mmCIF file of C-alpha atoms in Angstrom:
data_model
loop_
_atom_site.group_PDB
_atom_site.id
_atom_site.type_symbol
_atom_site.label_atom_id
_atom_site.label_comp_id
_atom_site.label_asym_id
_atom_site.label_seq_id
_atom_site.Cartn_x
_atom_site.Cartn_y
_atom_site.Cartn_z
ATOM 1 C CA MET R 197 23.382 1.136 -17.906
ATOM 2 C CA PHE R 198 23.537 4.226 -15.788
ATOM 3 C CA ALA R 199 25.742 5.222 -12.717
ATOM 4 C CA GLU R 200 23.661 5.043 -9.782
ATOM 5 C CA HIS R 201 24.372 8.565 -8.541
ATOM 6 C CA TYR R 202 23.965 10.045 -12.210
ATOM 7 C CA GLN R 203 22.008 13.531 -11.976
ATOM 8 C CA THR R 204 21.480 16.501 -14.337
ATOM 9 C CA THR R 205 21.180 20.199 -13.660
ATOM 10 C CA ASP R 206 17.395 19.768 -14.761
ATOM 11 C CA THR R 207 16.865 17.248 -12.455
ATOM 12 C CA ILE R 208 18.288 19.399 -9.716
ATOM 13 C CA LYS R 209 16.502 22.074 -10.774
ATOM 14 C CA LYS R 210 12.997 20.242 -10.784
ATOM 15 C CA MET R 211 13.592 19.207 -7.249
ATOM 16 C CA LYS R 212 14.029 22.893 -6.035
ATOM 17 C CA GLU R 213 11.015 23.890 -7.872
ATOM 18 C CA LEU R 214 8.636 21.441 -6.558
ATOM 19 C CA ASP R 215 6.298 22.254 -3.858
ATOM 20 C CA TRP R 216 6.940 19.376 -1.674
ATOM 21 C CA LYS R 217 4.293 20.376 1.023
ATOM 22 C CA ASN R 218 1.329 20.551 -1.732
ATOM 23 C CA LEU R 219 1.959 17.379 -3.748
ATOM 24 C CA SER R 220 -0.857 15.225 -4.439
ATOM 25 C CA PHE R 221 -1.001 11.332 -4.317
ATOM 26 C CA GLY R 222 -0.442 10.566 -7.745
ATOM 27 C CA TYR R 223 1.951 9.591 -10.078
ATOM 28 C CA ARG R 224 5.133 12.079 -11.335
ATOM 29 C CA PRO R 225 7.821 10.785 -13.526
ATOM 30 C CA THR R 226 11.326 10.360 -11.906
ATOM 31 C CA ASP R 227 14.510 9.582 -13.654
ATOM 32 C CA TYR R 228 14.977 5.880 -13.185
ATOM 33 C CA ASN R 229 13.093 2.357 -12.897
ATOM 34 C CA VAL R 230 14.699 -0.820 -12.460
ATOM 35 C CA ARG R 231 13.882 -4.127 -14.195
ATOM 36 C CA CYS R 232 14.423 -7.627 -14.026
ATOM 37 C CA TYR R 233 13.577 -10.611 -16.393
ATOM 38 C CA TYR R 234 12.889 -14.092 -15.530
ATOM 39 C CA ARG R 235 13.377 -16.416 -18.609
ATOM 40 C CA ASP R 236 14.412 -19.919 -18.835
ATOM 41 C CA GLY R 237 13.505 -20.613 -15.262
ATOM 42 C CA LYS R 238 15.593 -18.131 -13.538
ATOM 43 C CA TRP R 239 16.185 -14.334 -13.050
ATOM 44 C CA GLY R 240 18.435 -12.182 -14.624
ATOM 45 C CA GLU R 241 20.490 -9.213 -13.847
ATOM 46 C CA ILE R 242 18.997 -5.942 -12.641
ATOM 47 C CA GLU R 243 18.772 -3.457 -15.563
ATOM 48 C CA VAL R 244 18.488 0.410 -14.751
ATOM 49 C CA CYS R 245 16.167 2.112 -17.314
ATOM 50 C CA SER R 246 14.946 5.801 -17.858
ATOM 51 C CA ASP R 247 12.262 4.932 -20.006
ATOM 52 C CA GLU R 248 8.534 4.896 -18.427
ATOM 53 C CA TYR R 249 6.832 2.605 -21.037
ATOM 54 C CA LEU R 250 7.206 -0.944 -21.442
ATOM 55 C CA LYS R 251 7.146 -3.174 -24.858
ATOM 56 C CA LEU R 252 4.737 -5.899 -24.467
ATOM 57 C CA HIS R 253 3.368 -8.745 -26.697
ATOM 58 C CA MET R 254 -0.201 -8.169 -27.399
ATOM 59 C CA ALA R 255 -1.069 -11.981 -26.204
ATOM 60 C CA ALA R 256 1.046 -11.486 -23.037
ATOM 61 C CA THR R 257 -0.706 -13.237 -19.887
ATOM 62 C CA CYS R 258 -0.929 -10.044 -17.921
ATOM 63 C CA LEU R 259 -3.131 -8.612 -20.169
ATOM 64 C CA HIS R 260 -5.611 -11.521 -20.673
ATOM 65 C CA TYR R 261 -5.446 -13.493 -17.674
ATOM 66 C CA GLY R 262 -4.431 -11.216 -14.864
ATOM 67 C CA GLN R 263 -0.846 -12.514 -14.245
ATOM 68 C CA GLU R 264 -0.327 -9.302 -12.607
ATOM 69 C CA ALA R 265 1.006 -8.360 -8.879
ATOM 70 C CA PHE R 266 2.258 -5.447 -7.159
ATOM 71 C CA GLU R 267 3.445 -4.167 -3.810
ATOM 72 C CA GLY R 268 3.426 -0.454 -2.207
ATOM 73 C CA LEU R 269 6.161 0.646 0.199
ATOM 74 C CA LYS R 270 7.717 4.372 0.895
ATOM 75 C CA ALA R 271 10.879 5.655 1.343
ATOM 76 C CA TYR R 272 11.249 8.765 4.025
ATOM 77 C CA ARG R 273 13.870 11.403 4.240
ATOM 78 C CA CYS R 274 14.422 11.985 7.747
ATOM 79 C CA LYS R 275 15.175 14.509 10.548
ATOM 80 C CA ASP R 276 18.609 13.268 10.827
ATOM 81 C CA GLY R 277 19.171 13.577 6.944
ATOM 82 C CA LYS R 278 19.116 9.689 6.454
ATOM 83 C CA VAL R 279 16.703 8.044 4.162
ATOM 84 C CA ARG R 280 14.959 4.954 5.238
ATOM 85 C CA THR R 281 12.639 2.284 4.098
ATOM 86 C CA PHE R 282 9.916 0.405 6.202
ATOM 87 C CA ARG R 283 9.526 -3.417 6.612
ATOM 88 C CA VAL R 284 10.775 -3.941 2.845
ATOM 89 C CA LYS R 285 11.372 -7.836 3.865
ATOM 90 C CA ASP R 286 7.300 -7.922 4.705
ATOM 91 C CA ASN R 287 6.938 -6.704 1.260
ATOM 92 C CA ALA R 288 8.696 -9.069 -0.572
ATOM 93 C CA GLU R 289 7.274 -12.001 1.412
ATOM 94 C CA ARG R 290 3.726 -10.707 0.917
ATOM 95 C CA LEU R 291 4.791 -10.603 -3.132
ATOM 96 C CA GLN R 292 5.824 -14.225 -2.752
ATOM 97 C CA SER R 293 2.754 -15.303 -1.294
ATOM 98 C CA THR R 294 0.864 -13.422 -4.273
ATOM 99 C CA CYS R 295 2.917 -15.518 -6.604
ATOM 100 C CA ARG R 296 2.372 -18.985 -5.211
ATOM 101 C CA GLY R 297 -1.251 -17.823 -5.343
ATOM 102 C CA ILE R 298 -1.457 -17.007 -9.064
ATOM 103 C CA MET R 299 1.223 -19.227 -10.004
ATOM 104 C CA MET R 300 4.157 -16.740 -10.822
ATOM 105 C CA PRO R 301 7.970 -17.068 -10.177
ATOM 106 C CA GLU R 302 8.579 -15.869 -6.593
ATOM 107 C CA VAL R 303 11.092 -12.761 -6.498
ATOM 108 C CA PRO R 304 13.589 -13.803 -4.054
ATOM 109 C CA THR R 305 13.889 -11.298 -0.826
ATOM 110 C CA GLU R 306 17.354 -10.373 -1.800
ATOM 111 C CA LEU R 307 16.712 -9.380 -5.120
ATOM 112 C CA PHE R 308 13.508 -7.662 -4.150
ATOM 113 C CA THR R 309 15.696 -5.831 -1.264
ATOM 114 C CA GLU R 310 18.550 -4.859 -3.791
ATOM 115 C CA MET R 311 16.288 -3.312 -6.587
ATOM 116 C CA VAL R 312 14.415 -1.301 -3.975
ATOM 117 C CA ASN R 313 17.705 0.111 -2.655
ATOM 118 C CA LYS R 314 18.876 0.687 -6.071
ATOM 119 C CA VAL R 315 15.707 2.683 -7.269
ATOM 120 C CA VAL R 316 15.613 4.791 -3.986
ATOM 121 C CA ARG R 317 19.202 5.657 -4.472
ATOM 122 C CA LEU R 318 18.863 6.311 -8.247
ATOM 123 C CA ASN R 319 15.915 8.707 -7.800
ATOM 124 C CA GLN R 320 17.280 10.360 -4.482
ATOM 125 C CA GLU R 321 16.685 13.939 -5.889
ATOM 126 C CA TRP R 322 12.931 12.868 -5.942
ATOM 127 C CA ILE R 323 12.816 11.956 -2.450
ATOM 128 C CA PRO R 324 10.490 14.931 -0.644
ATOM 129 C CA THR R 325 11.934 16.812 1.930
ATOM 130 C CA TYR R 326 11.528 15.905 5.727
ATOM 131 C CA GLU R 327 9.538 18.967 6.611
ATOM 132 C CA SER R 328 7.043 18.496 3.677
ATOM 133 C CA GLY R 329 5.283 15.473 5.130
ATOM 134 C CA ALA R 330 5.505 13.702 1.512
ATOM 135 C CA THR R 331 7.233 10.590 1.004
ATOM 136 C CA LEU R 332 8.835 8.605 -1.877
ATOM 137 C CA TYR R 333 6.224 6.064 -3.138
ATOM 138 C CA ILE R 334 7.701 2.652 -4.143
ATOM 139 C CA ARG R 335 5.766 0.536 -6.474
ATOM 140 C CA PRO R 336 7.172 -2.795 -7.360
ATOM 141 C CA LEU R 337 5.368 -4.726 -10.231
ATOM 142 C CA LEU R 338 5.473 -7.955 -11.523
ATOM 143 C CA ILE R 339 3.694 -8.929 -14.867
ATOM 144 C CA GLY R 340 3.610 -12.182 -16.920
ATOM 145 C CA THR R 341 4.703 -11.187 -20.308
ATOM 146 C CA SER R 342 5.033 -14.637 -22.588
ATOM 147 C CA ALA R 343 2.639 -14.721 -25.481
ATOM 148 C CA GLN R 344 -0.145 -17.227 -25.212
ATOM 149 C CA VAL R 345 -4.004 -17.502 -25.826
ATOM 150 C CA GLY R 346 -4.596 -20.743 -23.656
ATOM 151 C CA VAL R 347 -5.328 -20.055 -19.742
ATOM 152 C CA HIS R 348 -1.937 -21.093 -18.488
ATOM 153 C CA PRO R 349 0.888 -19.477 -16.783
ATOM 154 C CA ALA R 350 3.589 -17.424 -18.561
ATOM 155 C CA LYS R 351 7.170 -18.809 -19.164
ATOM 156 C CA GLU R 352 8.387 -15.276 -18.661
ATOM 157 C CA TYR R 353 8.113 -12.516 -16.475
ATOM 158 C CA LEU R 354 9.055 -8.900 -15.651
ATOM 159 C CA PHE R 355 9.608 -7.846 -12.237
ATOM 160 C CA MET R 356 10.402 -3.696 -12.125
ATOM 161 C CA ILE R 357 9.942 -1.158 -9.509
ATOM 162 C CA PHE R 358 9.447 2.666 -10.041
ATOM 163 C CA VAL R 359 9.155 5.410 -7.487
ATOM 164 C CA THR R 360 7.183 8.835 -7.483
ATOM 165 C CA PRO R 361 7.005 11.545 -4.755
ATOM 166 C CA VAL R 362 3.389 11.798 -3.096
ATOM 167 C CA GLY R 363 1.682 13.797 -0.551
ATOM 168 C CA PRO R 364 -1.175 12.580 1.662
ATOM 169 C CA TYR R 365 -3.717 10.061 -0.046
ATOM 170 C CA PHE R 366 -6.533 11.977 1.167
ATOM 171 C CA LYS R 367 -6.616 15.783 0.594
ATOM 172 C CA GLY R 368 -6.780 16.506 4.394
ATOM 173 C CA GLY R 369 -3.911 14.527 5.513
ATOM 174 C CA PHE R 370 -4.647 12.917 8.730
ATOM 175 C CA SER R 371 -8.267 14.196 9.333
ATOM 176 C CA THR R 372 -11.668 12.069 9.457
ATOM 177 C CA ASN R 373 -13.520 10.952 6.528
ATOM 178 C CA PRO R 374 -16.814 9.494 5.930
ATOM 179 C CA TYR R 375 -17.259 5.818 4.729
ATOM 180 C CA VAL R 376 -20.489 3.926 3.164
ATOM 181 C CA ILE R 377 -21.457 0.401 3.512
ATOM 182 C CA ILE R 378 -22.264 -0.900 0.014
ATOM 183 C CA ARG R 379 -23.880 -4.224 0.036
ATOM 184 C CA ASP R 380 -24.620 -4.689 -3.824
ATOM 185 C CA TYR R 381 -20.918 -5.494 -4.487
ATOM 186 C CA ASP R 382 -18.138 -7.376 -3.518
ATOM 187 C CA ARG R 383 -14.300 -6.701 -3.663
ATOM 188 C CA SER R 384 -13.353 -10.268 -3.580
ATOM 189 C CA ALA R 385 -14.778 -13.906 -2.524
ATOM 190 C CA PRO R 386 -13.771 -15.798 0.496
ATOM 191 C CA LEU R 387 -11.727 -18.097 -1.153
ATOM 192 C CA GLY R 388 -10.726 -15.999 -4.128
ATOM 193 C CA THR R 389 -7.685 -13.681 -4.657
ATOM 194 C CA GLY R 390 -8.509 -10.913 -1.822
ATOM 195 C CA LYS R 391 -5.325 -11.909 0.286
ATOM 196 C CA TYR R 392 -3.120 -11.380 -2.525
ATOM 197 C CA LYS R 393 -1.961 -7.926 -4.197
ATOM 198 C CA VAL R 394 -3.386 -8.443 -7.618
ATOM 199 C CA GLY R 395 -4.804 -5.480 -9.898
ATOM 200 C CA GLY R 396 -8.180 -7.713 -10.218
ATOM 201 C CA ASN R 397 -8.968 -6.714 -6.929
ATOM 202 C CA TYR R 398 -8.846 -3.392 -7.315
ATOM 203 C CA ALA R 399 -10.757 -3.416 -10.392
ATOM 204 C CA ALA R 400 -13.847 -4.726 -8.754
ATOM 205 C CA SER R 401 -13.920 -2.190 -6.440
ATOM 206 C CA LEU R 402 -13.844 0.601 -8.852
ATOM 207 C CA PHE R 403 -17.421 0.691 -9.443
ATOM 208 C CA ALA R 404 -18.377 0.693 -5.894
ATOM 209 C CA ASN R 405 -15.740 3.318 -4.884
ATOM 210 C CA ASN R 406 -17.180 5.800 -7.757
ATOM 211 C CA LEU R 407 -20.590 5.010 -6.216
ATOM 212 C CA ALA R 408 -19.643 6.003 -2.827
ATOM 213 C CA HIS R 409 -17.756 9.009 -4.357
ATOM 214 C CA GLU R 410 -20.775 10.263 -6.333
ATOM 215 C CA LYS R 411 -22.881 9.913 -2.865
ATOM 216 C CA GLY R 412 -20.366 12.107 -1.264
ATOM 217 C CA TYR R 413 -18.217 9.683 1.021
ATOM 218 C CA ALA R 414 -14.443 9.467 0.847
ATOM 219 C CA CYS R 415 -14.605 5.676 0.345
ATOM 220 C CA GLU R 416 -16.752 2.336 0.193
ATOM 221 C CA PHE R 417 -16.962 -0.287 2.829
ATOM 222 C CA TYR R 418 -17.444 -3.975 2.138
ATOM 223 C CA LEU R 419 -18.963 -6.755 4.290
ATOM 224 C CA ASP R 420 -18.104 -10.074 4.092
ATOM 225 C CA ALA R 421 -19.221 -11.637 0.755
ATOM 226 C CA LYS R 422 -20.609 -14.827 2.014
ATOM 227 C CA GLU R 423 -22.965 -13.645 4.813
ATOM 228 C CA LYS R 424 -23.120 -9.863 4.509
ATOM 229 C CA LYS R 425 -22.928 -9.554 8.084
ATOM 230 C CA TYR R 426 -19.282 -8.835 9.164
ATOM 231 C CA MET R 427 -17.123 -5.753 8.424
ATOM 232 C CA ASP R 428 -14.429 -6.944 5.691
ATOM 233 C CA GLU R 429 -12.493 -4.199 4.148
ATOM 234 C CA CYS R 430 -12.655 -0.416 3.543
ATOM 235 C CA GLY R 431 -11.902 0.327 -0.075
ATOM 236 C CA ALA R 432 -8.384 -0.644 -0.482
ATOM 237 C CA ALA R 433 -7.351 -0.368 3.109
ATOM 238 C CA ASN R 434 -7.865 -2.598 6.257
ATOM 239 C CA PHE R 435 -10.435 -1.545 9.051
ATOM 240 C CA PHE R 436 -9.945 -1.321 12.803
ATOM 241 C CA GLY R 437 -11.952 -0.388 15.653
ATOM 242 C CA ILE R 438 -10.821 1.071 19.141
ATOM 243 C CA LYS R 439 -12.782 0.210 22.538
ATOM 244 C CA ASN R 440 -11.903 -0.353 25.835
ATOM 245 C CA ASN R 441 -8.179 0.181 25.326
ATOM 246 C CA THR R 442 -8.422 -2.591 22.610
ATOM 247 C CA TYR R 443 -7.405 -2.515 18.777
ATOM 248 C CA VAL R 444 -10.089 -4.821 17.106
ATOM 249 C CA THR R 445 -9.385 -5.523 13.501
ATOM 250 C CA PRO R 446 -11.314 -8.193 11.132
ATOM 251 C CA LYS R 447 -10.145 -11.484 10.326
ATOM 252 C CA SER R 448 -11.053 -12.681 6.994
ATOM 253 C CA THR R 449 -9.626 -15.012 4.145
ATOM 254 C CA SER R 450 -10.757 -12.161 1.502
ATOM 255 C CA ILE R 451 -8.732 -9.069 2.569
ATOM 256 C CA LEU R 452 -5.186 -8.188 2.021
ATOM 257 C CA PRO R 453 -2.764 -8.988 4.941
ATOM 258 C CA SER R 454 -1.976 -5.227 5.416
ATOM 259 C CA ILE R 455 1.705 -4.668 6.573
ATOM 260 C CA THR R 456 0.426 -1.499 8.187
ATOM 261 C CA ASN R 457 -2.192 -2.955 10.196
ATOM 262 C CA ARG R 458 0.378 -5.655 11.387
ATOM 263 C CA SER R 459 2.738 -2.902 12.559
ATOM 264 C CA LEU R 460 -0.413 -0.917 13.975
ATOM 265 C CA MET R 461 -1.163 -4.012 15.821
ATOM 266 C CA GLN R 462 2.309 -4.412 17.448
ATOM 267 C CA VAL R 463 2.402 -0.852 18.186
ATOM 268 C CA ALA R 464 -0.786 -0.996 20.376
ATOM 269 C CA GLU R 465 0.568 -3.909 22.123
ATOM 270 C CA ASP R 466 3.808 -1.688 22.734
ATOM 271 C CA LEU R 467 1.520 0.911 23.973
ATOM 272 C CA GLY R 468 -0.248 -1.651 26.489
ATOM 273 C CA MET R 469 -3.163 -2.031 24.549
ATOM 274 C CA LYS R 470 -5.132 -5.337 23.977
ATOM 275 C CA VAL R 471 -5.285 -6.457 20.280
ATOM 276 C CA GLU R 472 -7.961 -8.548 19.058
ATOM 277 C CA ARG R 473 -8.206 -9.892 15.347
ATOM 278 C CA ARG R 474 -11.635 -11.455 14.700
ATOM 279 C CA GLN R 475 -14.839 -11.203 12.752
ATOM 280 C CA ILE R 476 -16.704 -8.110 13.663
ATOM 281 C CA PRO R 477 -20.699 -8.018 13.087
ATOM 282 C CA GLU R 478 -21.753 -4.601 11.832
ATOM 283 C CA ASP R 479 -23.978 -4.007 14.780
ATOM 284 C CA GLU R 480 -20.591 -3.929 16.980
ATOM 285 C CA LEU R 481 -19.634 -0.766 15.016
ATOM 286 C CA GLU R 482 -21.867 1.262 17.478
ATOM 287 C CA THR R 483 -19.768 0.114 20.513
ATOM 288 C CA PHE R 484 -16.565 1.478 18.935
ATOM 289 C CA GLU R 485 -15.050 4.707 20.316
ATOM 290 C CA GLU R 486 -12.692 5.209 17.370
ATOM 291 C CA ALA R 487 -12.640 3.653 14.014
ATOM 292 C CA GLY R 488 -9.999 4.095 11.143
ATOM 293 C CA ALA R 489 -8.746 2.715 7.670
ATOM 294 C CA CYS R 490 -4.883 1.755 7.421
ATOM 295 C CA GLY R 491 -2.589 1.346 4.740
ATOM 296 C CA THR R 492 0.647 2.389 3.302
ATOM 297 C CA ALA R 493 -0.708 5.072 1.240
ATOM 298 C CA ALA R 494 -2.594 7.085 4.207
ATOM 299 C CA VAL R 495 -1.015 4.989 6.917
ATOM 300 C CA ILE R 496 -4.286 5.638 9.098
ATOM 301 C CA SER R 497 -7.293 7.405 7.797
ATOM 302 C CA PRO R 498 -9.633 8.203 10.897
ATOM 303 C CA ILE R 499 -13.505 7.588 10.003
ATOM 304 C CA SER R 500 -15.764 10.084 11.078
ATOM 305 C CA TYR R 501 -18.723 8.083 10.477
ATOM 306 C CA ILE R 502 -20.104 4.967 8.346
ATOM 307 C CA ASP R 503 -23.508 4.943 6.938
ATOM 308 C CA ASP R 504 -25.518 1.781 6.000
ATOM 309 C CA LEU R 505 -27.714 3.327 3.161
ATOM 310 C CA ASP R 506 -29.959 0.212 3.339
ATOM 311 C CA THR R 507 -30.720 0.373 6.975
ATOM 312 C CA GLY R 508 -30.568 4.156 7.582
ATOM 313 C CA LYS R 509 -27.937 3.487 10.240
ATOM 314 C CA ARG R 510 -25.182 5.865 10.825
ATOM 315 C CA TYR R 511 -22.214 4.970 13.231
ATOM 316 C CA SER R 512 -20.536 8.073 14.335
ATOM 317 C CA PHE R 513 -16.933 8.311 15.567
ATOM 318 C CA GLY R 514 -16.216 11.932 15.881
ATOM 319 C CA ASP R 515 -15.395 14.856 13.711
ATOM 320 C CA GLN R 516 -11.525 14.871 14.860
ATOM 321 C CA PRO R 517 -9.095 12.033 15.006
ATOM 322 C CA GLY R 518 -9.494 10.004 18.277
ATOM 323 C CA PRO R 519 -6.662 10.270 20.764
ATOM 324 C CA VAL R 520 -5.716 6.567 20.395
ATOM 325 C CA SER R 521 -5.817 6.917 16.561
ATOM 326 C CA LYS R 522 -3.651 9.930 16.946
ATOM 327 C CA LYS R 523 -0.999 7.993 19.316
ATOM 328 C CA LEU R 524 -0.994 5.061 16.921
ATOM 329 C CA TYR R 525 -0.384 7.095 13.878
ATOM 330 C CA ASP R 526 2.266 9.559 15.673
ATOM 331 C CA THR R 527 4.117 6.359 17.073
ATOM 332 C CA LEU R 528 4.248 4.418 13.693
ATOM 333 C CA ARG R 529 5.442 7.876 11.700
ATOM 334 C CA GLY R 530 7.923 8.320 14.297
ATOM 335 C CA ILE R 531 9.448 4.905 14.018
ATOM 336 C CA GLN R 532 9.494 5.347 9.918
ATOM 337 C CA TYR R 533 11.090 8.479 10.372
ATOM 338 C CA GLY R 534 13.806 7.334 12.711
ATOM 339 C CA GLU R 535 12.584 9.655 15.597
ATOM 340 C CA ILE R 536 11.209 6.765 17.940
ATOM 341 C CA GLU R 537 13.082 3.818 18.839
ATOM 342 C CA ASP R 538 12.827 0.718 16.142
ATOM 343 C CA LYS R 539 12.334 -2.077 18.992
ATOM 344 C CA HIS R 540 11.161 -4.654 16.051
ATOM 345 C CA GLY R 541 14.014 -3.772 13.132
ATOM 346 C CA TRP R 542 11.481 -2.394 10.887
ATOM 347 C CA THR R 543 13.530 0.125 9.159
ATOM 348 C CA SER R 544 16.403 0.044 6.876
ATOM 349 C CA VAL R 545 18.668 3.118 6.227
ATOM 350 C CA VAL R 546 19.016 3.275 2.541
ATOM 351 C CA ILE R 547 21.222 6.344 2.482
ATOM 352 C CA ASP R 548 23.259 7.940 4.890
#
């Protein structure tokens, strides 16, 4: 075990030398991660570890049968000097839903929250400065570890959380990006694992994502897998469109219930907008004044245009972020950073 406020001269030196304003969105080693094992039908004690590596049996179920789930959230160093997290309970509940979906033991909300707080405090020297716009990305991971060659749920599991400081998901930060509809690939099936945050969904998106990048687009856009008629998910993010003072986002059993999207829907209502969660036919895209992708990593990535290569149609939304998207983005970020009143109790102060 290590003391929670343990820090070395080297760590402080690294913190001072980091160019916080120019961080990329990628992995950077930090000092500690936290782990908890599930054995004999119960969760054990929280362990603090400085090792970046896991020792896994080669027959672990996570490696063969996809018993793997993860979450993504952030810690923010705020203007008032405090460090806040955002909607941790909702991340815990979403992980619990995933656990039920792929037959893993649920991580209790109290354990999830305690481990998030602990890993943030242990790595507080790695939380980017307020002025930089960068954040501390928090990655909870749950894997089946017991050895077996039959297709059955594991008996033992490891839940761990690591953190890493990150900059904007897209290089330009809050700026528009082009997307492309790709019909030849599906990220998930309507009654499959799309609503769960499992690695297999992301593996299924890699080929189409690479194809989109090769064609000069920021990301790929999926239509519904059943009819190829309705807007589904854009890459690894939820989609929304703005028209007539209304926030419209897809309703689908194959897309991940984004906590960011849910937050934006509430913010939109708070700002006096209407909110619609429903199927969105592709041809409705031409009626939207603004469009965007949303998720933890980017918050909002405004969309400049969406190309449909099969039909040759281009749906344009402007080269600059629209005023409504900007207002939604600024408001949600303001809440996350403690600068706008948190009416819904979404944020938690981890470090005073």
